[in-house]
Coordinates of C-alpha atoms in Angstrom, one line a residue:
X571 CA -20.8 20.5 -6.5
X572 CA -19.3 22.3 -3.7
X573 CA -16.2 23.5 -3.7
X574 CA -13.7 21.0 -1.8
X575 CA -12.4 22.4 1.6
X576 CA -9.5 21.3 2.6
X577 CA -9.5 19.5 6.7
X578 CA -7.4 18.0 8.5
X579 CA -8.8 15.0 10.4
X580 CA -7.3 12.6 13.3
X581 CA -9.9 10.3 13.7
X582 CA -9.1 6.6 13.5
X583 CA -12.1 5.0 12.2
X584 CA -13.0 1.0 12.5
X585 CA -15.6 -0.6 9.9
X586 CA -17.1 -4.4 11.9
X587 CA -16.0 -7.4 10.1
X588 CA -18.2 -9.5 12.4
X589 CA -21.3 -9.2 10.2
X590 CA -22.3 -8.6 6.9
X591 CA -22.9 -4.7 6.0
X592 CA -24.0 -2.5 2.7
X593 CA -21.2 0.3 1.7
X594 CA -24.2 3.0 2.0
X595 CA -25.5 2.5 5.4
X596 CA -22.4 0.8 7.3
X597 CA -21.3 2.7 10.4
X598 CA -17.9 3.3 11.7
X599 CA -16.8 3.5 15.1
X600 CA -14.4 6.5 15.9
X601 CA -11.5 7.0 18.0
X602 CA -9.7 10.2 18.3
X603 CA -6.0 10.1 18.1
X604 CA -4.0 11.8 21.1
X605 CA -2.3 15.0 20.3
X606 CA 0.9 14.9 18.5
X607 CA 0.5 11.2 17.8
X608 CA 1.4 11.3 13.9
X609 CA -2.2 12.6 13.4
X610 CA -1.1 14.9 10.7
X611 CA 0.9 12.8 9.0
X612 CA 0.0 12.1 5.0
X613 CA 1.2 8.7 3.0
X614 CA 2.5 6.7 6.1
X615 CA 2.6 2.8 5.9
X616 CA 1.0 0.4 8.1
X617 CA 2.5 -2.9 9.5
X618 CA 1.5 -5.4 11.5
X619 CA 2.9 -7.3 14.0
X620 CA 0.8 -10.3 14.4
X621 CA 2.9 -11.3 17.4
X622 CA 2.7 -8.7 19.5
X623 CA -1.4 -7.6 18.5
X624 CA 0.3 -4.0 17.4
X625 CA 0.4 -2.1 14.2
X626 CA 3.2 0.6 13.2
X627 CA 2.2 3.5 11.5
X628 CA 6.2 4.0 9.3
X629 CA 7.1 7.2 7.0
X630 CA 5.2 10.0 5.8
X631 CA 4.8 13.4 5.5
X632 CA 3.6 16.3 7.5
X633 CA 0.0 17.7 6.5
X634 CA 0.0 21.2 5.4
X635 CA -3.5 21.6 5.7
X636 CA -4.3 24.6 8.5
X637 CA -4.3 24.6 11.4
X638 CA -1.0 22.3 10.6
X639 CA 2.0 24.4 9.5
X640 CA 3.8 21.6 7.6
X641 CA 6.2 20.9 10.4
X642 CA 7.5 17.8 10.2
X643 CA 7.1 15.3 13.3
X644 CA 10.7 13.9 15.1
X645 CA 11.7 10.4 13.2
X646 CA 9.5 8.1 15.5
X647 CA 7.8 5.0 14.6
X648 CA 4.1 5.0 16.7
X649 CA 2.4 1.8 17.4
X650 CA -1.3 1.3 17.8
X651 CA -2.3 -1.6 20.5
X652 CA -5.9 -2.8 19.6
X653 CA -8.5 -3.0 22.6
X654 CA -10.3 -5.2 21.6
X655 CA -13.4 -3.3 21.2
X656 CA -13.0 -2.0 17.6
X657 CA -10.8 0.3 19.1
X658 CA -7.3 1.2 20.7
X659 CA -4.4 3.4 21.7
X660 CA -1.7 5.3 20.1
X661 CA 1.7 5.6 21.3
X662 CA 5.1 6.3 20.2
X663 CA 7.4 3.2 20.3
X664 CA 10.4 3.9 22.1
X665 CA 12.2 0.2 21.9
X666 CA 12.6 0.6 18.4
X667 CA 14.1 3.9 17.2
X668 CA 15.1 4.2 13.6
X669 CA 18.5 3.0 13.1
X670 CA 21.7 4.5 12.1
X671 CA 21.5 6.0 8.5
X672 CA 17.7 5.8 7.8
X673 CA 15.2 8.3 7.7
X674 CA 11.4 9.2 7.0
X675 CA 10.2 8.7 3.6
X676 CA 6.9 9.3 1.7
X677 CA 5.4 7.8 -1.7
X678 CA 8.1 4.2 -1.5
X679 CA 6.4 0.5 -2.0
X680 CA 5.3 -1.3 1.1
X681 CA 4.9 -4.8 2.0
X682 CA 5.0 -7.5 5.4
X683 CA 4.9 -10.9 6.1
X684 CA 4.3 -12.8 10.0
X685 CA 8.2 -11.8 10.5
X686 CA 8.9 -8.6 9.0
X687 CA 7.9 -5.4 6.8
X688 CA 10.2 -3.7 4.1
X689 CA 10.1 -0.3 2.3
X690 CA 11.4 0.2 -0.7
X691 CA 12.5 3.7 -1.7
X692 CA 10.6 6.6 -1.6
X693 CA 11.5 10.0 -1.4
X694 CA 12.6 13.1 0.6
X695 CA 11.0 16.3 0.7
X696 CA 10.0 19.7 3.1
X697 CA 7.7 17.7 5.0
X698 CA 9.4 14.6 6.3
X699 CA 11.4 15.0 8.8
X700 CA 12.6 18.0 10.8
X701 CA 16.4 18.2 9.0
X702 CA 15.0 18.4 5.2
X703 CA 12.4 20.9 6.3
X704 CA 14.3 23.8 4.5
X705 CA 14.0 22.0 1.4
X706 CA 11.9 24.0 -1.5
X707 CA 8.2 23.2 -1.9
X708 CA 8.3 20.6 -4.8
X709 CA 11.7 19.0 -4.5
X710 CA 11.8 15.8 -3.9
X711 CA 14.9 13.8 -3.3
X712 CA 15.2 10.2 -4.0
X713 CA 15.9 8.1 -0.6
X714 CA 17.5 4.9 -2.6
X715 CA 17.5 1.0 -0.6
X716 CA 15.4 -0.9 0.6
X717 CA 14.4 -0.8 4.2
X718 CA 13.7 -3.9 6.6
X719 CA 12.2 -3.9 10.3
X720 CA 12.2 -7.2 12.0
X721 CA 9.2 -7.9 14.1
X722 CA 11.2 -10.8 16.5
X723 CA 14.4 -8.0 17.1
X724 CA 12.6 -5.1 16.3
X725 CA 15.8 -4.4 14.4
X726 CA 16.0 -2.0 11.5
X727 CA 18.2 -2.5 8.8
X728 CA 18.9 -1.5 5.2
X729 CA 20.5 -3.0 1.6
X730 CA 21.0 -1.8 -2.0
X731 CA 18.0 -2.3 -4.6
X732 CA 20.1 -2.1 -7.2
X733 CA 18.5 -5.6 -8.2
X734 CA 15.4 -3.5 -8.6
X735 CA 16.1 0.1 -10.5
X736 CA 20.2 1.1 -12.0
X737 CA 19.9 3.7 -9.1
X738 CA 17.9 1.8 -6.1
X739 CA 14.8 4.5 -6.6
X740 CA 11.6 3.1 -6.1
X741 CA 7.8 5.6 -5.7
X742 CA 4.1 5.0 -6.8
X743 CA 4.7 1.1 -7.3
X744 CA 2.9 -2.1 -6.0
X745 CA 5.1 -4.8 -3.8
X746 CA 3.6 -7.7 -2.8
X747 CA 4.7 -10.9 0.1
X748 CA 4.2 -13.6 -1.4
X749 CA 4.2 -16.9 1.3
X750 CA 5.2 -20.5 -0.3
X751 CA 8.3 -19.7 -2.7
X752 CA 11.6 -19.9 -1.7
X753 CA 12.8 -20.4 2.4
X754 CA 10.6 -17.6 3.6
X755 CA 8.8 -16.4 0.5
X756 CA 9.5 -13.4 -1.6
X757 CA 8.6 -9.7 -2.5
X758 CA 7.1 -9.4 -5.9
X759 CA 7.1 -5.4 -7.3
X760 CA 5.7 -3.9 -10.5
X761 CA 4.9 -0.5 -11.5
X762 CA 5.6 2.9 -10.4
X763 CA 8.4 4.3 -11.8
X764 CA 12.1 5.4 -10.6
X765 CA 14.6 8.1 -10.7
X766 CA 18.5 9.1 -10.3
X767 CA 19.5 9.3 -6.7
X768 CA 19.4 13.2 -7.2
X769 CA 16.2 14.3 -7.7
X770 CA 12.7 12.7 -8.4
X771 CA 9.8 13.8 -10.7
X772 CA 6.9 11.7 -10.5
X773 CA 6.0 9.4 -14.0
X774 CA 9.7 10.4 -15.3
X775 CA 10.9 6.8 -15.9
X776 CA 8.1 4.9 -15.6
X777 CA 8.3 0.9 -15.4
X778 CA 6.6 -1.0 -17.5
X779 CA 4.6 -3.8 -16.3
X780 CA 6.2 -6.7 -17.9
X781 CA 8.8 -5.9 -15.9
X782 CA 8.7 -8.0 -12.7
X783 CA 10.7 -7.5 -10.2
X784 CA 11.4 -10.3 -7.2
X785 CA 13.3 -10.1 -4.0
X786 CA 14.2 -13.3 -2.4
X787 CA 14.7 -11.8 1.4
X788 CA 16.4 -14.9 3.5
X789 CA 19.3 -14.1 0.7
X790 CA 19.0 -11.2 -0.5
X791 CA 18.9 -11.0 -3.8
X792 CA 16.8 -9.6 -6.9
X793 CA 15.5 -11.2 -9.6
X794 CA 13.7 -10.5 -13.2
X795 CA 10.9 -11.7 -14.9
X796 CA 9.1 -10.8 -18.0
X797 CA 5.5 -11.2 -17.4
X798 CA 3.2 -11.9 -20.3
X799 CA -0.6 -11.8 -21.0
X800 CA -2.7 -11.2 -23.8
X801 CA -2.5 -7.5 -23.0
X802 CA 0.1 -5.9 -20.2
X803 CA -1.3 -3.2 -18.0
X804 CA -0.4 0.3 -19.0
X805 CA 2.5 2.3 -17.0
X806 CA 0.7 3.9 -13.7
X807 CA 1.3 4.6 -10.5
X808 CA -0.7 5.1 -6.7
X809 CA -2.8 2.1 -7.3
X810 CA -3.5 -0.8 -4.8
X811 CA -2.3 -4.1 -4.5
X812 CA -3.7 -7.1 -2.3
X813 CA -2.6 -11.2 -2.7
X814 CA -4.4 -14.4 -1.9
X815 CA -4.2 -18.1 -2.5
X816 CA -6.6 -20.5 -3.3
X817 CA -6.7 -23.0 -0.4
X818 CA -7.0 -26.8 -2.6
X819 CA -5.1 -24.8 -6.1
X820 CA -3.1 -27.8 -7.5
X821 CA -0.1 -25.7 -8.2
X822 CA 0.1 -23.8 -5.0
X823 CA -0.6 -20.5 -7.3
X824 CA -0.7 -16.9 -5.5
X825 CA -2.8 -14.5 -7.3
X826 CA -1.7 -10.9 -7.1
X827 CA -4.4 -8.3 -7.9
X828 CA -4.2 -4.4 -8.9
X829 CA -6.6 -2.0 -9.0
X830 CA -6.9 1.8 -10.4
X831 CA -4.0 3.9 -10.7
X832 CA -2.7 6.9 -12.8
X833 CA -0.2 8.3 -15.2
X834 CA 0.3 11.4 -16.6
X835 CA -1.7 12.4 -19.5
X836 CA -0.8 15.6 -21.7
X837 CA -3.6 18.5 -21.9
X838 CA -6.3 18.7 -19.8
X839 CA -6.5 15.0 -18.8
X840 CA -4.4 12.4 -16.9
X841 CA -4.4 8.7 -18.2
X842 CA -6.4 7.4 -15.2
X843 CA -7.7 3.8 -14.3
X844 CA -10.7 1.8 -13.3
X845 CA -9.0 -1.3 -13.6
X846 CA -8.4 -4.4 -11.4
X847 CA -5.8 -6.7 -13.1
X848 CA -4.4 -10.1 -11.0
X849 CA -0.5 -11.4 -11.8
X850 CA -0.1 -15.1 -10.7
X851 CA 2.6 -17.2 -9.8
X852 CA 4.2 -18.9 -11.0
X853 CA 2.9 -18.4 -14.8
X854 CA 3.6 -14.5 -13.8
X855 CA 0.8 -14.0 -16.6
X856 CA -1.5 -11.1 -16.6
X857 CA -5.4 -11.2 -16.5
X858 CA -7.9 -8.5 -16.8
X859 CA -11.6 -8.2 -14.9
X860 CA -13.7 -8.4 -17.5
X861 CA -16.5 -5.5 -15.9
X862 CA -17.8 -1.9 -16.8
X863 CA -15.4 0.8 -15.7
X864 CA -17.7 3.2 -12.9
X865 CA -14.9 6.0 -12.7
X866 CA -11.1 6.1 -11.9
X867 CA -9.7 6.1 -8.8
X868 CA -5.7 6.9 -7.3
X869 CA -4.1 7.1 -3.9
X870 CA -6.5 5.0 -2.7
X871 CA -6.2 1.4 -0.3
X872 CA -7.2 -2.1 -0.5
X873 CA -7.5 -4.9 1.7
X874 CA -8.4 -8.5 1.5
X875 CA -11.2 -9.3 4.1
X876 CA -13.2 -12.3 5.1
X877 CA -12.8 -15.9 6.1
X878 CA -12.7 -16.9 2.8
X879 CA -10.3 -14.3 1.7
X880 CA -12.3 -13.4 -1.3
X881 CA -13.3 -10.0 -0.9
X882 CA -11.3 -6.7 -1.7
X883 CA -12.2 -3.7 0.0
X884 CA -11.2 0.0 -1.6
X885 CA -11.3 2.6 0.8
X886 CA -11.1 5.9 0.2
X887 CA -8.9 7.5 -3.0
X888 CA -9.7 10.1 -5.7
X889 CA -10.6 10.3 -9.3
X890 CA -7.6 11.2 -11.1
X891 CA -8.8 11.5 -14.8
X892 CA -8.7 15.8 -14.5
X893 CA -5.5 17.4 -15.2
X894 CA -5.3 18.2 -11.3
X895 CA -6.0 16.9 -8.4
X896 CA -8.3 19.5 -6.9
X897 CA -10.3 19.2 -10.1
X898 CA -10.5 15.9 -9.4
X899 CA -11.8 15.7 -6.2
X900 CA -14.8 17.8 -7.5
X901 CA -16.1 14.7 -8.8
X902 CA -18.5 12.9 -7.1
X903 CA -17.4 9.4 -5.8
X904 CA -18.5 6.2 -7.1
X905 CA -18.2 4.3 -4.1
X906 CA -20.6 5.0 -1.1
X907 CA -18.7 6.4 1.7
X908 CA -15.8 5.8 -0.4
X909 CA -15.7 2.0 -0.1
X910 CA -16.0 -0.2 -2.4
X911 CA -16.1 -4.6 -2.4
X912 CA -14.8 -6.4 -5.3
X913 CA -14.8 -10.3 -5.6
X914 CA -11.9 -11.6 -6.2
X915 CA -13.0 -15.0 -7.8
X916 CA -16.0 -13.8 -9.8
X917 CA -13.8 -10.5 -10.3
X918 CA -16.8 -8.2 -9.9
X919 CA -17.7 -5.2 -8.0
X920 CA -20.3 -5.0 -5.1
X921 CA -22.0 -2.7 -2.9
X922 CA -21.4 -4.8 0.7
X923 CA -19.8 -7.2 2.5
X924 CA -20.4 -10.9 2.7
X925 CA -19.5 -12.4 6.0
X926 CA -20.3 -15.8 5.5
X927 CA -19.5 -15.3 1.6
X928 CA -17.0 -18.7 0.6
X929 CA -13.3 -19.3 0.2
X930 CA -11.5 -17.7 -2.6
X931 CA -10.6 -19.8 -5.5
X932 CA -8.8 -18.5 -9.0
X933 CA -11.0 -16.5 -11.3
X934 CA -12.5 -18.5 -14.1
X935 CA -10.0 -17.2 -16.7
X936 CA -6.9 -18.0 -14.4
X937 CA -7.8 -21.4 -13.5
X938 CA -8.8 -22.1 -17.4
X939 CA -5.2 -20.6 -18.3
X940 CA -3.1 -22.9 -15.8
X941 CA -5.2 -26.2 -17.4
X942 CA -4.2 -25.3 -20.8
X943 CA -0.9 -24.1 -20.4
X944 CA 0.7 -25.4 -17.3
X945 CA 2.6 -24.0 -14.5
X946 CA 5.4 -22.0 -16.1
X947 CA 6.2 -18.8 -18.0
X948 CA 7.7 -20.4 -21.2
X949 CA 11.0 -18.7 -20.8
X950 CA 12.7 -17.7 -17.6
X951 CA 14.5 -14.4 -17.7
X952 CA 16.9 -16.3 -14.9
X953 CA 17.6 -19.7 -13.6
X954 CA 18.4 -19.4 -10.4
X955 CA 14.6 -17.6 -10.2
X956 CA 13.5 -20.7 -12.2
X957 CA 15.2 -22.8 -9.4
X958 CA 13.7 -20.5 -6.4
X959 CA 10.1 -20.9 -8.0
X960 CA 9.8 -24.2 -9.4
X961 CA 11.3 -26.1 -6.4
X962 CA 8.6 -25.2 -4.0
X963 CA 6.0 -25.8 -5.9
X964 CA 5.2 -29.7 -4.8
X965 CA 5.4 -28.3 -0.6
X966 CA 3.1 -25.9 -1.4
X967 CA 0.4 -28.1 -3.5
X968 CA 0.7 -30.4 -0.6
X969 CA 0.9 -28.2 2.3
X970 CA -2.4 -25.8 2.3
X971 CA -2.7 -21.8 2.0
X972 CA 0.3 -20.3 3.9
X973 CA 0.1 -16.9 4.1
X974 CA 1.7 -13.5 4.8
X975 CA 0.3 -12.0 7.7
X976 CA 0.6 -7.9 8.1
X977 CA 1.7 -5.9 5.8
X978 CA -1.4 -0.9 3.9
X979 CA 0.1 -0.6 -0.5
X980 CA 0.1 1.3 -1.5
X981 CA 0.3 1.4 -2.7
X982 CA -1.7 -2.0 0.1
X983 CA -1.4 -6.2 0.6
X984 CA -4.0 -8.4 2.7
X985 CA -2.6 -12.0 3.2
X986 CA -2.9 -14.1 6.6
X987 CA -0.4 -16.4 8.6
X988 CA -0.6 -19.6 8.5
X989 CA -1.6 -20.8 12.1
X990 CA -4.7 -19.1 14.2
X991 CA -3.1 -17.2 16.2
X992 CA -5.5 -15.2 18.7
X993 CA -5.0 -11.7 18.9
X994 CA -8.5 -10.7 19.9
X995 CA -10.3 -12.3 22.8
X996 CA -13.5 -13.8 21.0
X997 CA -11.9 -14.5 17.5
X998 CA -14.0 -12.5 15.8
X999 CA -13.2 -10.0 12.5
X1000 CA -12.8 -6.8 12.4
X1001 CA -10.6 -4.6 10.1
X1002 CA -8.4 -1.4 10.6
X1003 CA -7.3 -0.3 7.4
X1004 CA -5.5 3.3 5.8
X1005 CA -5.8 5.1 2.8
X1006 CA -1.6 4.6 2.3
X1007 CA 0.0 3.7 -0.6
X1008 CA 1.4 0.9 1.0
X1009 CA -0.1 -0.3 4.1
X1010 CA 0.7 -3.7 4.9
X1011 CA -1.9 -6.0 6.3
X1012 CA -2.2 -9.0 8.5
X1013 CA -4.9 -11.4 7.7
X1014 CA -5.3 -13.8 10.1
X1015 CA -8.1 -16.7 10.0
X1016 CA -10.1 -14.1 11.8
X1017 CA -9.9 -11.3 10.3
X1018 CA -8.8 -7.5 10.5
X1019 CA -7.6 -4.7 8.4
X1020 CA -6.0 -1.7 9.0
X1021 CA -6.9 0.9 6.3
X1022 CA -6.2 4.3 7.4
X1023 CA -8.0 7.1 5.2
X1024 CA -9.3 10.4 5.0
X1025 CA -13.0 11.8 4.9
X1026 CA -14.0 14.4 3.1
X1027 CA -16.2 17.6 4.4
X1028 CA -17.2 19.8 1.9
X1029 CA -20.2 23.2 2.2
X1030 CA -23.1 21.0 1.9
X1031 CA -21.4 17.8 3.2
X1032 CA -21.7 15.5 0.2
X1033 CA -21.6 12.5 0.0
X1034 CA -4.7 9.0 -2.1
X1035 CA 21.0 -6.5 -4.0
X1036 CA 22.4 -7.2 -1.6
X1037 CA 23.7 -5.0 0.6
X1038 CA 26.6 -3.4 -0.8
X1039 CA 26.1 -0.1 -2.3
X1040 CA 22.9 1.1 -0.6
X1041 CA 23.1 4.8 -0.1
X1042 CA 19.8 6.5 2.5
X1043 CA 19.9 9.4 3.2
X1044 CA 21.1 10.4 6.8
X1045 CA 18.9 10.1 9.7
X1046 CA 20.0 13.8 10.2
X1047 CA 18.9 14.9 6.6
X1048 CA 15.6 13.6 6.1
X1049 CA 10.4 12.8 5.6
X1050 CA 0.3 13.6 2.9
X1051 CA -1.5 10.6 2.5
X1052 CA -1.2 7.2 3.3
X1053 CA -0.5 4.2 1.4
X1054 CA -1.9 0.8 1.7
X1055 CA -3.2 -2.2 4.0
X1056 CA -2.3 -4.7 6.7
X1057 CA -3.5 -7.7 6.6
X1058 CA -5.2 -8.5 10.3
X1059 CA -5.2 -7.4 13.2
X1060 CA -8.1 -8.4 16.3
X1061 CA -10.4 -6.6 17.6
X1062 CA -13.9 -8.6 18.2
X1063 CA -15.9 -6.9 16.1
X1064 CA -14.6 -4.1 14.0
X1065 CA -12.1 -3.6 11.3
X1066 CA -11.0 -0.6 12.9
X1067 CA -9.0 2.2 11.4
X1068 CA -9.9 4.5 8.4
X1069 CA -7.7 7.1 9.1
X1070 CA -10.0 10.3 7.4
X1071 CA -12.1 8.5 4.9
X1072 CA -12.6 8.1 1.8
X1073 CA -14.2 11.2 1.2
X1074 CA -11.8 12.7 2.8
X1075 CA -8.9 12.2 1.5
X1076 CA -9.4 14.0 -1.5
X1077 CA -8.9 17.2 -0.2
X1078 CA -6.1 16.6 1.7
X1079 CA -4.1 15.9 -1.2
X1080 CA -5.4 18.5 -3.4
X1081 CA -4.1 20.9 -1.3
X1082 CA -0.8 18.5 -1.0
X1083 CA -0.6 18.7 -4.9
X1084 CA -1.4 22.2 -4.9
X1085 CA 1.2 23.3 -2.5
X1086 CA 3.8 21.1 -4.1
X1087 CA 2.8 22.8 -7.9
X1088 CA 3.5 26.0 -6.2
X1089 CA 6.6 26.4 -6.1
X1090 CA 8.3 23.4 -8.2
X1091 CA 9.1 25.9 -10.6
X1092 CA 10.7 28.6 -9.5
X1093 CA 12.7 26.5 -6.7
X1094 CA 13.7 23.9 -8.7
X1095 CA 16.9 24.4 -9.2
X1096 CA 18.3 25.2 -5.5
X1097 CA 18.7 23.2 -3.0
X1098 CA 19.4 24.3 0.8
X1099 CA 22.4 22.7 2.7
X1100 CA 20.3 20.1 4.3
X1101 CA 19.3 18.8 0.7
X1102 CA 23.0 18.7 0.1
X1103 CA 24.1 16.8 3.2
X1104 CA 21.1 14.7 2.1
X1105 CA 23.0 13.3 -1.3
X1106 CA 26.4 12.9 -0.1

């Protein structure tokens, strides 16, 4: 194989969603991004604003692949405003400047639901925002909280996660809307690992996945859970999440679903994943897809598509078993174009997409589970959580599928809103989706993604508690490769948005990793005065 070259690439890309289409031979529709329009910017976040037809591309870091110099952009939160026609228009949103006190971060958890989005943590470094650019190459610095935008205000505001890590850290990790429990739902996060507010090195204190974590946002408060299962996933990070509900289940369960993922192996091999695992609530049990592994896969996004909400799309990502990512990338992806279609209720893999394939129900072995053993964990880790869950369960057995509309993973969540809104002029699907570690999506009952990703060129061109205490770092102190998926926005036919694909990708962050491995060693130790005004 070729060796991998790294480009940079500013092409929003949009797969149709309209009709039904084979991973080898579907075409995607391009539209070039405007210059300067955060088109060289790595792990940013989508969101979507159902209400307004407009998706937010939130946090990131500046490429350093050439022609790019690594300079980060201004702190600036740009909107793209579907036309309609599989494509749109990019534009930086002046009515809602980051507030006081926050900043740009990369590699936090991402989620979104009809009213708002939310960022947990993340981290600092060279390449995020124009005061932490003097920071070494390597050093990342923990930005601690948890980060809310309102879609009604378009108010920013922030609150400790305490509730969530001893320090408020958060990176790698999966978080999750789910609609139904409590007043206005709640965030459910696993994975990833966290950090002192200091300094952050990735897979240092890993969580493990029995820990789950639950935010309950109309009060603001965190919550614990023990998960169980007759295994637990092992610790990883820069996988995907997505969520759906069956429409007629009779205890209103929500079925969270994980995919891939890495962790840091010893020698010459990570501990990487070809895995899809699904957590449901309430029973907050793990289950395993019972399928032959094809070949790991990191930094990559998913999205829930279809009517039915049955289908997962991967999109992009790289395989992370080598001991570094540029070795990696060398190896040839499983996925055609880098996409790949999972069924979420046989939990199997395909090579296309079904648009008249049917509504999603719970996997055989999750439906079989809730028969046998009821609704319930056996113990509670907290009443007042018991309380939260248990007394919504009879509206939402009752009351049909309600949920979450945008919010791109990560690490990447697909749910839909309730009513049928119309954000595209003849209701029909599409999908704009990102390779980011936490996109957030907005499924509506027509649907569209946003999955931003990268593409890959190589020689031959073969086929990533309450708020107290919280501590961000200063807008003045602080900012490659996306993170994960809205859930739907319209645009007739398309699913528009891959930002770089799948292919892509790879190469962007090899060089990332490469230029980070640089110089982590020798510059560990300093730190310039912006990364000191950073941790006061």
């Amino acid at each position: 194989m070729d060796d991998v070259q790294p480009v940079s690439d500013t092409q929003t890309q949009a797969l149709p969603l309209a009709s039904s289409w084979n991973n080898a031979t579907v075409e995607f529709k391009i539209t070039q991004k405007p210059q300067g329009v955060a088109s060289t910017i790595n792990f940013p976040v989508l969101w979507a604003d159902q209400r307004r037809n407009l998706i937010y591309s939130f946090g990131g870091e500046a490429s350093f692949i050439p022609p790019i110099s690594g300079h980060p952009r201004p702190l600036t939160l740009w909107t793209f405003s579907p036309d309609g026609k599989g494509s749109g228009t990019w534009s930086e949103n002046t009515t809602s400047p980051y507030g006081d006190g926050l900043t740009r971060p990369a590699g936090g958890l991402s989620a979104g639901s009809p009213d708002a989005a939310w960022y947990l943590g993340g981290w600092s470094s060279v390449g995020t925002s124009p005061e932490s650019h003097n920071l070494p190459i390597g050093t990342l610095i923990p930005v601690p909280g948890l980060t809310k935008f309102d879609f009604t205000t378009n108010e920013w505001s922030n609150q400790t996660a305490t509730g969530y890590s001893p320090s408020g850290t958060a990176a790698g990790g999966g978080i999750q809307f789910v609609p139904g429990f409590g007043p206005k739902g709640i965030l459910v996060a696993f994975g990833g690992d966290t950090s002192d507010r200091f300094r952050y090195t990735p897979n240092s204190l890993p969580r493990n996945f029995a820990l789950i974590s639950v935010y309950e946002p109309s009060a603001g408060k965190w919550y614990t859970q023990t998960a169980t299962g007759e295994d637990i996933p092992d610790n990883r990070s820069r996988f995907c999440v997505v969520g759906t509900r069956e429409n007629k289940s009779s205890n209103g369960s929500y079925e969270v679903f994980m995919y891939g993922g890495v962790s840091s192996g010893s020698g010459a091999a990570n501990n990487a994943f070809d895995q899809v695992w699904t957590l449901s609530i309430p029973s907050f049990r793990w289950f395993k897809a019972d399928y032959t592994p094809r070949g790991a896969r990191a930094t990559h996004s998913c999205n829930v598509v279809g009517a039915g909400q049955r289908q997962m799309i991967s999109i992009g990502g790289y395989n992370a078993s080598r001991s570094s990512a540029v070795s990696g990338m060398q190896i040839p992806d499983e996925f055609a174009q880098g996409l790949g279609i999972f069924d979420l209720s046989e939990m199997k893999w395909t090579d296309g997409y079904d648009v008249d394939a049917p509504a999603y129900t719970r996997p055989s072995v999750v439906e079989d589970w809730y028969s046998k053993n009821g609704s319930y964990p056996e113990s509670w880790d907290q009443p007042a959580l018991k309380d939260l869950i248990q007394n919504n369960i009879t509206a939402k057995s009752t009351s049909g599928p309600d949920q979450p509309a945008p919010a791109a993973s990560t690490t990447a969540s697909a749910s839909s809103a309730p009513t049928a809104s119309v954000l595209s002029p003849n209701n029909t699907p599409k999908i704009i989706g990102g390779v980011v570690g936490g996109v957030i999506g907005l499924l509506l009952i027509l649907l569209a993604i946003l999955v931003f990703f990268i593409r890959k060129r190589q020689r031959a061109r073969r086929q990533h508690d309450d708020g107290s205490d919280a501590h961000p770092i200063p807008l003045k102190a602080v900012a490659e490769m996306p993170d994960r998926s809205p859930e739907e926005l319209h645009d007739p036919n398309f699913v528009t948005a891959k930002e770089m694909d799948a292919n892509h990708r790879r190469e962007l962050e090899a060089k990332y990793h490469w230029e980070k491995e640089r110089q982590a060693e020798g510059e560990n130790g300093r730190m310039s005065v912006t990364g000191r005004r950073e941790l006061e």
